[in-house]
């Protein structure tokens, strides 16, 4: 099955400089309660807030942070609000994948000249801590990319937000940065969105997986991974492929009512600790059977971690030419079978766990079976 191709030629000139992920914003039904979940279960600290108490009348937003990962959870105050409409249609889901840039206006103008669709024109927001310039474009589904220049700002998050501390004793679990964010798009749309990232945002195609790489007896999908110039932003894009039964991508699109963010992979340096903590705090993970571990050492060779512990925590292992990686996937974090998280620890490996696709997909199919959606 040597159908995957990986191009790791370094990009000479970066036509669309991005420094990294700035924040990920969820529109949710009850941001106040979601904020408690992310504090207690995932160990994020509450750092900022906006809402009626800060003069924002139509919504409330909670900004949560753990090392370099920043989540914003937002709910609306009225049923007519576009946030409420988004939640009605999609359930809780990712609205914004915000990108940290040096010049938000320039990023927006460049994207627009190259064919992007505007979501929000550039605006410079100011308060006593300085200024932040933001501008947004549309990507797949109802999802936006917001460009953020915060070089002239030293407040807690953005003008309009006040610093706010967690009322509870939050214990971080070692999450460090966003490794990659995966989008699910409708059948036949993958190449259109890959082209968008290439042509509008100067990304390059990193890897292609076809349905021979990612299939089980019942379901299949195709995936292409695009990455920006410095490689800090990696967006795999999935589309369903024909199989005997309904694929997890089709299930997602049915329940999300369209394309959207499927999973956010967050990196840790100590996956055994991170996953142990998540489990103790009530986060559920996909399950791979014991038989997975019968062949794992033959496939990946020696690793630094204790294989018994890896097995006990049900963590997946894969190896590529640069090293190995450890990964595990949560079950969906809301009632609709849509968004979930991946916890990943890289020991040199730059890939995405191709060797685990089959075990992973079978694990998802078992969940689909229980949900009656296979
Ligand atoms: Fe992933």
Short mmCIF file of C-alpha atoms and ligand atoms in Angstrom, two decimals:
data_model
loop_
_atom_site.label_atom_id
_atom_site.label_comp_id
_atom_site.label_asym_id
_atom_site.label_seq_id
_atom_site.Cartn_x
_atom_site.Cartn_y
_atom_site.Cartn_z
CA UNK A 1 0.00 0.00 0.00
CA UNK A 2 2.57 2.55 -1.10
CA UNK A 3 0.09 5.06 -2.40
CA UNK A 4 0.85 7.85 0.07
CA UNK A 5 3.27 10.44 -1.16
CA UNK A 6 5.08 12.86 1.06
CA UNK A 7 6.87 15.93 -0.21
CA UNK A 8 9.15 17.39 2.42
CA UNK A 9 11.06 19.83 0.20
CA UNK A 10 11.45 23.03 2.21
CA UNK A 11 9.59 25.97 0.76
CA UNK A 12 11.99 28.62 -0.52
CA UNK A 13 9.76 31.68 -0.35
CA UNK A 14 6.75 32.00 1.90
CA UNK A 15 4.10 34.04 0.09
CA UNK A 16 1.73 33.99 3.03
CA UNK A 17 3.65 34.22 6.33
CA UNK A 18 1.83 32.81 9.37
CA UNK A 19 3.47 32.56 12.79
CA UNK A 20 1.16 29.90 14.22
CA UNK A 21 -2.34 29.24 15.51
CA UNK A 22 -3.64 32.22 17.47
CA UNK A 23 -6.86 30.75 18.87
CA UNK A 24 -9.67 28.33 18.09
CA UNK A 25 -13.18 29.62 18.71
CA UNK A 26 -16.14 27.37 19.37
CA UNK A 27 -19.70 28.57 19.09
CA UNK A 28 -21.55 26.67 21.79
CA UNK A 29 -24.94 26.39 23.39
CA UNK A 30 -23.67 27.18 26.87
CA UNK A 31 -20.17 28.65 26.91
CA UNK A 32 -20.26 29.11 30.68
CA UNK A 33 -20.65 25.38 31.25
CA UNK A 34 -18.27 24.40 28.42
CA UNK A 35 -15.62 26.59 30.04
CA UNK A 36 -15.90 24.51 33.23
CA UNK A 37 -15.46 21.31 31.17
CA UNK A 38 -12.27 22.58 29.53
CA UNK A 39 -10.91 23.77 32.88
CA UNK A 40 -11.72 20.64 34.86
CA UNK A 41 -11.26 17.95 32.24
CA UNK A 42 -8.60 19.38 29.91
CA UNK A 43 -6.74 21.57 32.42
CA UNK A 44 -7.15 24.88 30.57
CA UNK A 45 -6.93 28.07 32.62
CA UNK A 46 -9.51 30.79 32.22
CA UNK A 47 -7.63 33.96 31.26
CA UNK A 48 -10.16 36.40 29.79
CA UNK A 49 -13.85 37.02 29.38
CA UNK A 50 -16.22 39.32 27.54
CA UNK A 51 -19.98 39.62 27.95
CA UNK A 52 -22.61 41.92 29.43
CA UNK A 53 -20.29 42.73 32.37
CA UNK A 54 -17.71 44.15 29.93
CA UNK A 55 -20.25 46.03 27.82
CA UNK A 56 -20.75 43.30 25.20
CA UNK A 57 -24.51 42.86 25.05
CA UNK A 58 -25.08 40.14 22.46
CA UNK A 59 -22.74 37.32 23.55
CA UNK A 60 -20.38 35.94 26.16
CA UNK A 61 -16.91 34.59 25.40
CA UNK A 62 -14.52 32.69 27.68
CA UNK A 63 -10.84 32.57 26.73
CA UNK A 64 -8.98 29.51 27.98
CA UNK A 65 -5.29 28.83 27.74
CA UNK A 66 -2.80 26.01 28.27
CA UNK A 67 0.78 26.74 27.16
CA UNK A 68 0.44 27.88 23.50
CA UNK A 69 -3.13 26.62 23.02
CA UNK A 70 -5.88 29.21 23.28
CA UNK A 71 -9.57 28.31 23.04
CA UNK A 72 -12.42 30.82 22.91
CA UNK A 73 -15.90 29.56 23.85
CA UNK A 74 -18.76 31.79 22.76
CA UNK A 75 -22.53 31.75 23.28
CA UNK A 76 -25.17 34.22 22.13
CA UNK A 77 -27.72 36.05 24.26
CA UNK A 78 -30.62 35.74 21.80
CA UNK A 79 -32.08 33.14 19.44
CA UNK A 80 -31.82 35.44 16.39
CA UNK A 81 -28.08 35.88 16.75
CA UNK A 82 -25.88 34.29 14.07
CA UNK A 83 -24.10 32.41 16.87
CA UNK A 84 -27.39 30.82 17.92
CA UNK A 85 -28.19 30.01 14.28
CA UNK A 86 -24.74 28.39 13.97
CA UNK A 87 -25.35 26.30 17.10
CA UNK A 88 -28.87 25.36 15.94
CA UNK A 89 -27.52 24.06 12.66
CA UNK A 90 -24.15 22.58 13.62
CA UNK A 91 -24.37 21.94 17.35
CA UNK A 92 -21.32 23.03 19.33
CA UNK A 93 -18.52 23.40 16.81
CA UNK A 94 -15.50 25.32 15.63
CA UNK A 95 -16.32 28.67 14.05
CA UNK A 96 -12.85 30.22 13.81
CA UNK A 97 -9.38 28.82 13.22
CA UNK A 98 -7.47 32.03 13.96
CA UNK A 99 -3.99 32.50 12.55
CA UNK A 100 -1.30 34.65 14.14
CA UNK A 101 0.27 36.97 11.55
CA UNK A 102 2.49 40.07 11.58
CA UNK A 103 0.13 42.07 9.36
CA UNK A 104 -3.54 41.07 9.44
CA UNK A 105 -4.64 43.67 6.90
CA UNK A 106 -2.01 42.56 4.42
CA UNK A 107 -2.87 38.87 4.96
CA UNK A 108 -6.54 39.65 4.34
CA UNK A 109 -5.87 41.79 1.23
CA UNK A 110 -3.51 39.16 -0.21
CA UNK A 111 -6.08 36.41 0.38
CA UNK A 112 -8.84 38.55 -1.17
CA UNK A 113 -6.74 39.28 -4.27
CA UNK A 114 -6.19 35.55 -4.65
CA UNK A 115 -9.90 34.73 -4.52
CA UNK A 116 -10.86 34.43 -0.84
CA UNK A 117 -14.40 35.29 0.31
CA UNK A 118 -14.52 37.98 2.98
CA UNK A 119 -16.10 37.21 6.35
CA UNK A 120 -15.03 40.32 8.24
CA UNK A 121 -13.15 43.33 6.92
CA UNK A 122 -9.95 44.42 8.69
CA UNK A 123 -10.57 46.23 11.93
CA UNK A 124 -8.19 47.61 14.55
CA UNK A 125 -9.54 47.22 18.08
CA UNK A 126 -8.07 49.39 20.83
CA UNK A 127 -8.07 49.62 24.61
CA UNK A 128 -5.68 50.67 27.38
CA UNK A 129 -3.41 47.65 26.63
CA UNK A 130 -2.81 48.60 22.99
CA UNK A 131 -4.34 47.47 19.72
CA UNK A 132 -5.12 44.27 17.83
CA UNK A 133 -5.95 44.12 14.13
CA UNK A 134 -8.21 41.30 12.94
CA UNK A 135 -9.75 40.31 9.60
CA UNK A 136 -11.55 37.14 8.55
CA UNK A 137 -12.11 35.05 5.44
CA UNK A 138 -14.34 32.03 4.83
CA UNK A 139 -13.01 28.52 4.54
CA UNK A 140 -14.95 25.21 4.28
CA UNK A 141 -18.54 25.12 5.54
CA UNK A 142 -19.38 27.98 7.90
CA UNK A 143 -15.81 28.02 9.26
CA UNK A 144 -13.65 31.17 9.19
CA UNK A 145 -9.96 31.95 9.29
CA UNK A 146 -9.33 35.10 11.29
CA UNK A 147 -5.95 36.78 10.86
CA UNK A 148 -4.71 38.30 14.11
CA UNK A 149 -1.92 40.83 14.56
CA UNK A 150 -1.34 41.31 18.29
CA UNK A 151 2.19 42.73 18.08
CA UNK A 152 1.03 46.01 19.63
CA UNK A 153 -0.99 44.46 22.44
CA UNK A 154 -0.19 43.31 25.96
CA UNK A 155 -3.65 42.76 27.44
CA UNK A 156 -5.18 39.39 28.44
CA UNK A 157 -6.60 38.57 24.99
CA UNK A 158 -8.10 41.35 22.88
CA UNK A 159 -9.69 44.76 23.36
CA UNK A 160 -13.18 44.25 24.80
CA UNK A 161 -12.09 41.36 27.01
CA UNK A 162 -11.23 41.62 30.67
CA UNK A 163 -8.76 39.42 32.51
CA UNK A 164 -10.56 36.68 34.38
CA UNK A 165 -9.11 33.89 36.50
CA UNK A 166 -10.39 30.38 36.96
CA UNK A 167 -12.57 30.24 40.06
CA UNK A 168 -11.40 26.65 40.51
CA UNK A 169 -7.95 25.19 41.10
CA UNK A 170 -7.05 24.19 37.54
CA UNK A 171 -4.31 21.59 37.08
CA UNK A 172 -2.79 21.65 33.57
CA UNK A 173 -2.26 18.24 31.96
CA UNK A 174 0.75 19.01 29.75
CA UNK A 175 -0.96 20.15 26.54
CA UNK A 176 1.48 22.38 24.65
CA UNK A 177 0.43 23.49 21.19
CA UNK A 178 -1.97 22.76 18.32
CA UNK A 179 -0.30 20.15 16.12
CA UNK A 180 -2.91 20.08 13.35
CA UNK A 181 -6.61 20.76 12.69
CA UNK A 182 -8.58 18.47 10.42
CA UNK A 183 -11.52 19.48 8.25
CA UNK A 184 -14.22 17.18 6.87
CA UNK A 185 -15.67 18.29 3.54
CA UNK A 186 -18.39 16.91 1.30
CA UNK A 187 -17.82 14.26 -1.35
CA UNK A 188 -15.92 15.77 -4.27
CA UNK A 189 -14.85 18.92 -2.39
CA UNK A 190 -11.44 17.89 -1.06
CA UNK A 191 -9.46 19.02 -4.09
CA UNK A 192 -11.33 22.33 -4.24
CA UNK A 193 -10.26 23.13 -0.66
CA UNK A 194 -6.72 21.91 -1.16
CA UNK A 195 -6.56 24.27 -4.14
CA UNK A 196 -7.93 27.09 -1.96
CA UNK A 197 -5.15 26.62 0.61
CA UNK A 198 -2.54 26.39 -2.13
CA UNK A 199 -3.69 29.30 -4.26
CA UNK A 200 -5.16 31.69 -1.71
CA UNK A 201 -2.98 31.05 1.33
CA UNK A 202 0.28 29.81 -0.23
CA UNK A 203 0.12 26.41 1.48
CA UNK A 204 1.71 23.37 -0.10
CA UNK A 205 0.39 19.85 -0.44
CA UNK A 206 2.29 17.72 2.05
CA UNK A 207 0.72 14.26 1.86
CA UNK A 208 -2.01 12.48 -0.08
CA UNK A 209 -3.85 9.46 1.30
CA UNK A 210 -6.27 7.69 -0.97
CA UNK A 211 -9.03 5.25 -0.12
CA UNK A 212 -6.58 2.33 -0.31
CA UNK A 213 -4.62 3.86 2.57
CA UNK A 214 -7.66 4.72 4.65
CA UNK A 215 -10.18 1.96 4.40
CA UNK A 216 -11.59 -0.95 6.33
CA UNK A 217 -13.89 -3.70 5.21
CA UNK A 218 -16.82 -1.27 5.43
CA UNK A 219 -15.80 2.35 5.06
CA UNK A 220 -13.23 4.54 3.37
CA UNK A 221 -12.07 8.12 3.11
CA UNK A 222 -9.55 10.20 1.26
CA UNK A 223 -7.34 12.84 2.80
CA UNK A 224 -4.83 15.48 1.71
CA UNK A 225 -2.66 17.39 4.14
CA UNK A 226 -1.75 21.02 3.37
CA UNK A 227 0.81 23.00 5.33
CA UNK A 228 1.94 26.63 5.42
CA UNK A 229 5.43 27.90 4.60
CA UNK A 230 7.05 27.36 8.01
CA UNK A 231 5.13 24.11 8.58
CA UNK A 232 3.54 25.30 11.85
CA UNK A 233 0.03 25.11 10.38
CA UNK A 234 -1.10 21.72 9.12
CA UNK A 235 -4.63 21.19 7.83
CA UNK A 236 -5.57 17.68 6.71
CA UNK A 237 -8.77 17.77 4.61
CA UNK A 238 -10.92 14.62 4.49
CA UNK A 239 -13.67 13.63 2.12
CA UNK A 240 -15.73 10.44 2.19
CA UNK A 241 -14.95 7.64 -0.26
CA UNK A 242 -17.22 4.83 -1.40
CA UNK A 243 -17.48 1.89 1.00
CA UNK A 244 -20.00 -0.80 1.87
CA UNK A 245 -21.37 1.28 4.76
CA UNK A 246 -21.59 4.89 5.83
CA UNK A 247 -18.17 6.36 6.56
CA UNK A 248 -17.35 8.42 9.65
CA UNK A 249 -16.98 11.46 7.36
CA UNK A 250 -20.52 11.03 6.05
CA UNK A 251 -21.76 10.59 9.61
CA UNK A 252 -19.98 13.82 10.61
CA UNK A 253 -21.37 15.77 7.66
CA UNK A 254 -24.88 14.50 8.34
CA UNK A 255 -24.77 15.54 12.00
CA UNK A 256 -22.77 18.76 11.52
CA UNK A 257 -24.99 19.63 8.54
CA UNK A 258 -22.06 20.29 6.29
CA UNK A 259 -18.31 20.68 6.23
CA UNK A 260 -16.46 21.64 9.38
CA UNK A 261 -13.61 20.96 11.77
CA UNK A 262 -13.47 17.25 12.62
CA UNK A 263 -10.62 17.11 15.11
CA UNK A 264 -8.01 19.23 16.78
CA UNK A 265 -4.72 17.51 17.52
CA UNK A 266 -2.96 18.87 20.58
CA UNK A 267 0.63 18.02 21.43
CA UNK A 268 2.06 16.84 24.72
CA UNK A 269 5.57 15.79 25.82
CA UNK A 270 4.17 13.15 28.16
CA UNK A 271 1.20 11.39 26.66
CA UNK A 272 1.03 8.80 29.44
CA UNK A 273 0.51 11.53 32.04
CA UNK A 274 -1.82 13.60 29.83
CA UNK A 275 -4.08 10.67 28.95
CA UNK A 276 -4.08 9.32 32.50
CA UNK A 277 -5.25 12.73 33.72
CA UNK A 278 -7.89 13.07 30.98
CA UNK A 279 -9.32 9.65 31.80
CA UNK A 280 -9.44 10.42 35.53
CA UNK A 281 -11.27 13.66 34.73
CA UNK A 282 -13.95 11.93 32.67
CA UNK A 283 -12.74 12.24 29.05
CA UNK A 284 -13.53 9.12 27.02
CA UNK A 285 -11.30 7.72 24.30
CA UNK A 286 -11.75 5.44 21.32
CA UNK A 287 -10.82 1.89 22.15
CA UNK A 288 -8.46 -0.36 20.18
CA UNK A 289 -8.51 -4.08 21.01
CA UNK A 290 -5.62 -5.90 22.70
CA UNK A 291 -4.73 -7.59 19.43
CA UNK A 292 -3.43 -4.21 18.20
CA UNK A 293 -0.53 -4.57 20.65
CA UNK A 294 0.43 -8.08 19.51
CA UNK A 295 2.09 -6.69 16.39
CA UNK A 296 2.97 -3.17 17.49
CA UNK A 297 6.58 -3.83 18.48
CA UNK A 298 7.30 -5.70 15.26
CA UNK A 299 5.87 -2.73 13.34
CA UNK A 300 7.44 0.21 15.18
CA UNK A 301 10.47 -1.29 16.95
CA UNK A 302 11.75 -0.07 20.28
CA UNK A 303 10.35 3.07 21.85
CA UNK A 304 11.43 4.95 24.96
CA UNK A 305 8.12 4.58 26.78
CA UNK A 306 7.09 1.47 28.69
CA UNK A 307 5.02 -0.57 26.23
CA UNK A 308 2.96 -2.03 29.07
CA UNK A 309 1.90 1.47 30.08
CA UNK A 310 1.19 2.39 26.45
CA UNK A 311 -1.01 -0.70 26.22
CA UNK A 312 -2.70 -0.02 29.56
CA UNK A 313 -3.62 3.49 28.39
CA UNK A 314 -4.64 2.14 24.96
CA UNK A 315 -2.32 4.56 23.14
CA UNK A 316 -1.50 4.04 19.45
CA UNK A 317 2.07 3.98 18.12
CA UNK A 318 3.41 4.59 14.62
CA UNK A 319 6.80 5.16 13.04
CA UNK A 320 8.03 6.97 9.93
CA UNK A 321 11.52 7.67 8.55
CA UNK A 322 12.07 10.50 11.04
CA UNK A 323 11.04 8.80 14.27
CA UNK A 324 7.92 7.60 16.03
CA UNK A 325 4.72 9.10 17.40
CA UNK A 326 2.19 8.23 20.08
CA UNK A 327 -1.45 9.20 19.61
CA UNK A 328 -4.94 8.65 20.94
CA UNK A 329 -8.36 9.99 19.97
CA UNK A 330 -11.18 11.10 22.26
CA UNK A 331 -14.77 10.29 21.58
CA UNK A 332 -16.77 13.30 20.33
CA UNK A 333 -16.83 16.03 23.01
CA UNK A 334 -20.49 16.96 22.41
CA UNK A 335 -23.59 14.85 21.90
CA UNK A 336 -23.55 15.03 18.12
CA UNK A 337 -20.85 12.69 16.69
CA UNK A 338 -18.83 15.60 15.33
CA UNK A 339 -15.76 17.32 16.87
CA UNK A 340 -13.18 15.32 18.83
CA UNK A 341 -9.58 15.72 20.00
CA UNK A 342 -6.38 13.88 19.23
CA UNK A 343 -3.62 13.83 21.82
CA UNK A 344 -0.25 13.40 20.11
CA UNK A 345 3.34 13.05 21.27
CA UNK A 346 5.96 13.24 18.56
CA UNK A 347 9.35 11.59 18.99
CA UNK A 348 10.78 12.81 15.69
CA UNK A 349 7.95 11.56 13.46
CA UNK A 350 6.44 14.23 11.22
CA UNK A 351 3.58 12.13 9.85
CA UNK A 352 0.03 11.48 11.03
CA UNK A 353 -0.07 7.85 12.12
CA UNK A 354 -0.83 6.13 8.84
CA UNK A 355 -0.01 2.76 10.42
CA UNK A 356 -2.88 3.30 12.85
CA UNK A 357 -5.55 4.30 10.34
CA UNK A 358 -7.07 0.84 10.07
CA UNK A 359 -7.22 0.20 13.85
CA UNK A 360 -8.55 3.70 14.36
CA UNK A 361 -11.23 3.41 11.72
CA UNK A 362 -12.39 0.10 13.06
CA UNK A 363 -12.61 1.75 16.50
CA UNK A 364 -14.79 4.53 15.04
CA UNK A 365 -16.95 1.97 13.25
CA UNK A 366 -17.59 0.21 16.55
CA UNK A 367 -18.83 3.53 17.93
CA UNK A 368 -20.94 4.14 14.81
CA UNK A 369 -22.44 0.68 15.25
CA UNK A 370 -23.48 1.55 18.82
CA UNK A 371 -24.94 4.87 17.58
CA UNK A 372 -26.77 3.05 14.79
CA UNK A 373 -25.16 5.23 12.12
CA UNK A 374 -22.90 2.77 10.29
FE1 LIG B 1 -5.02 13.89 13.39
#
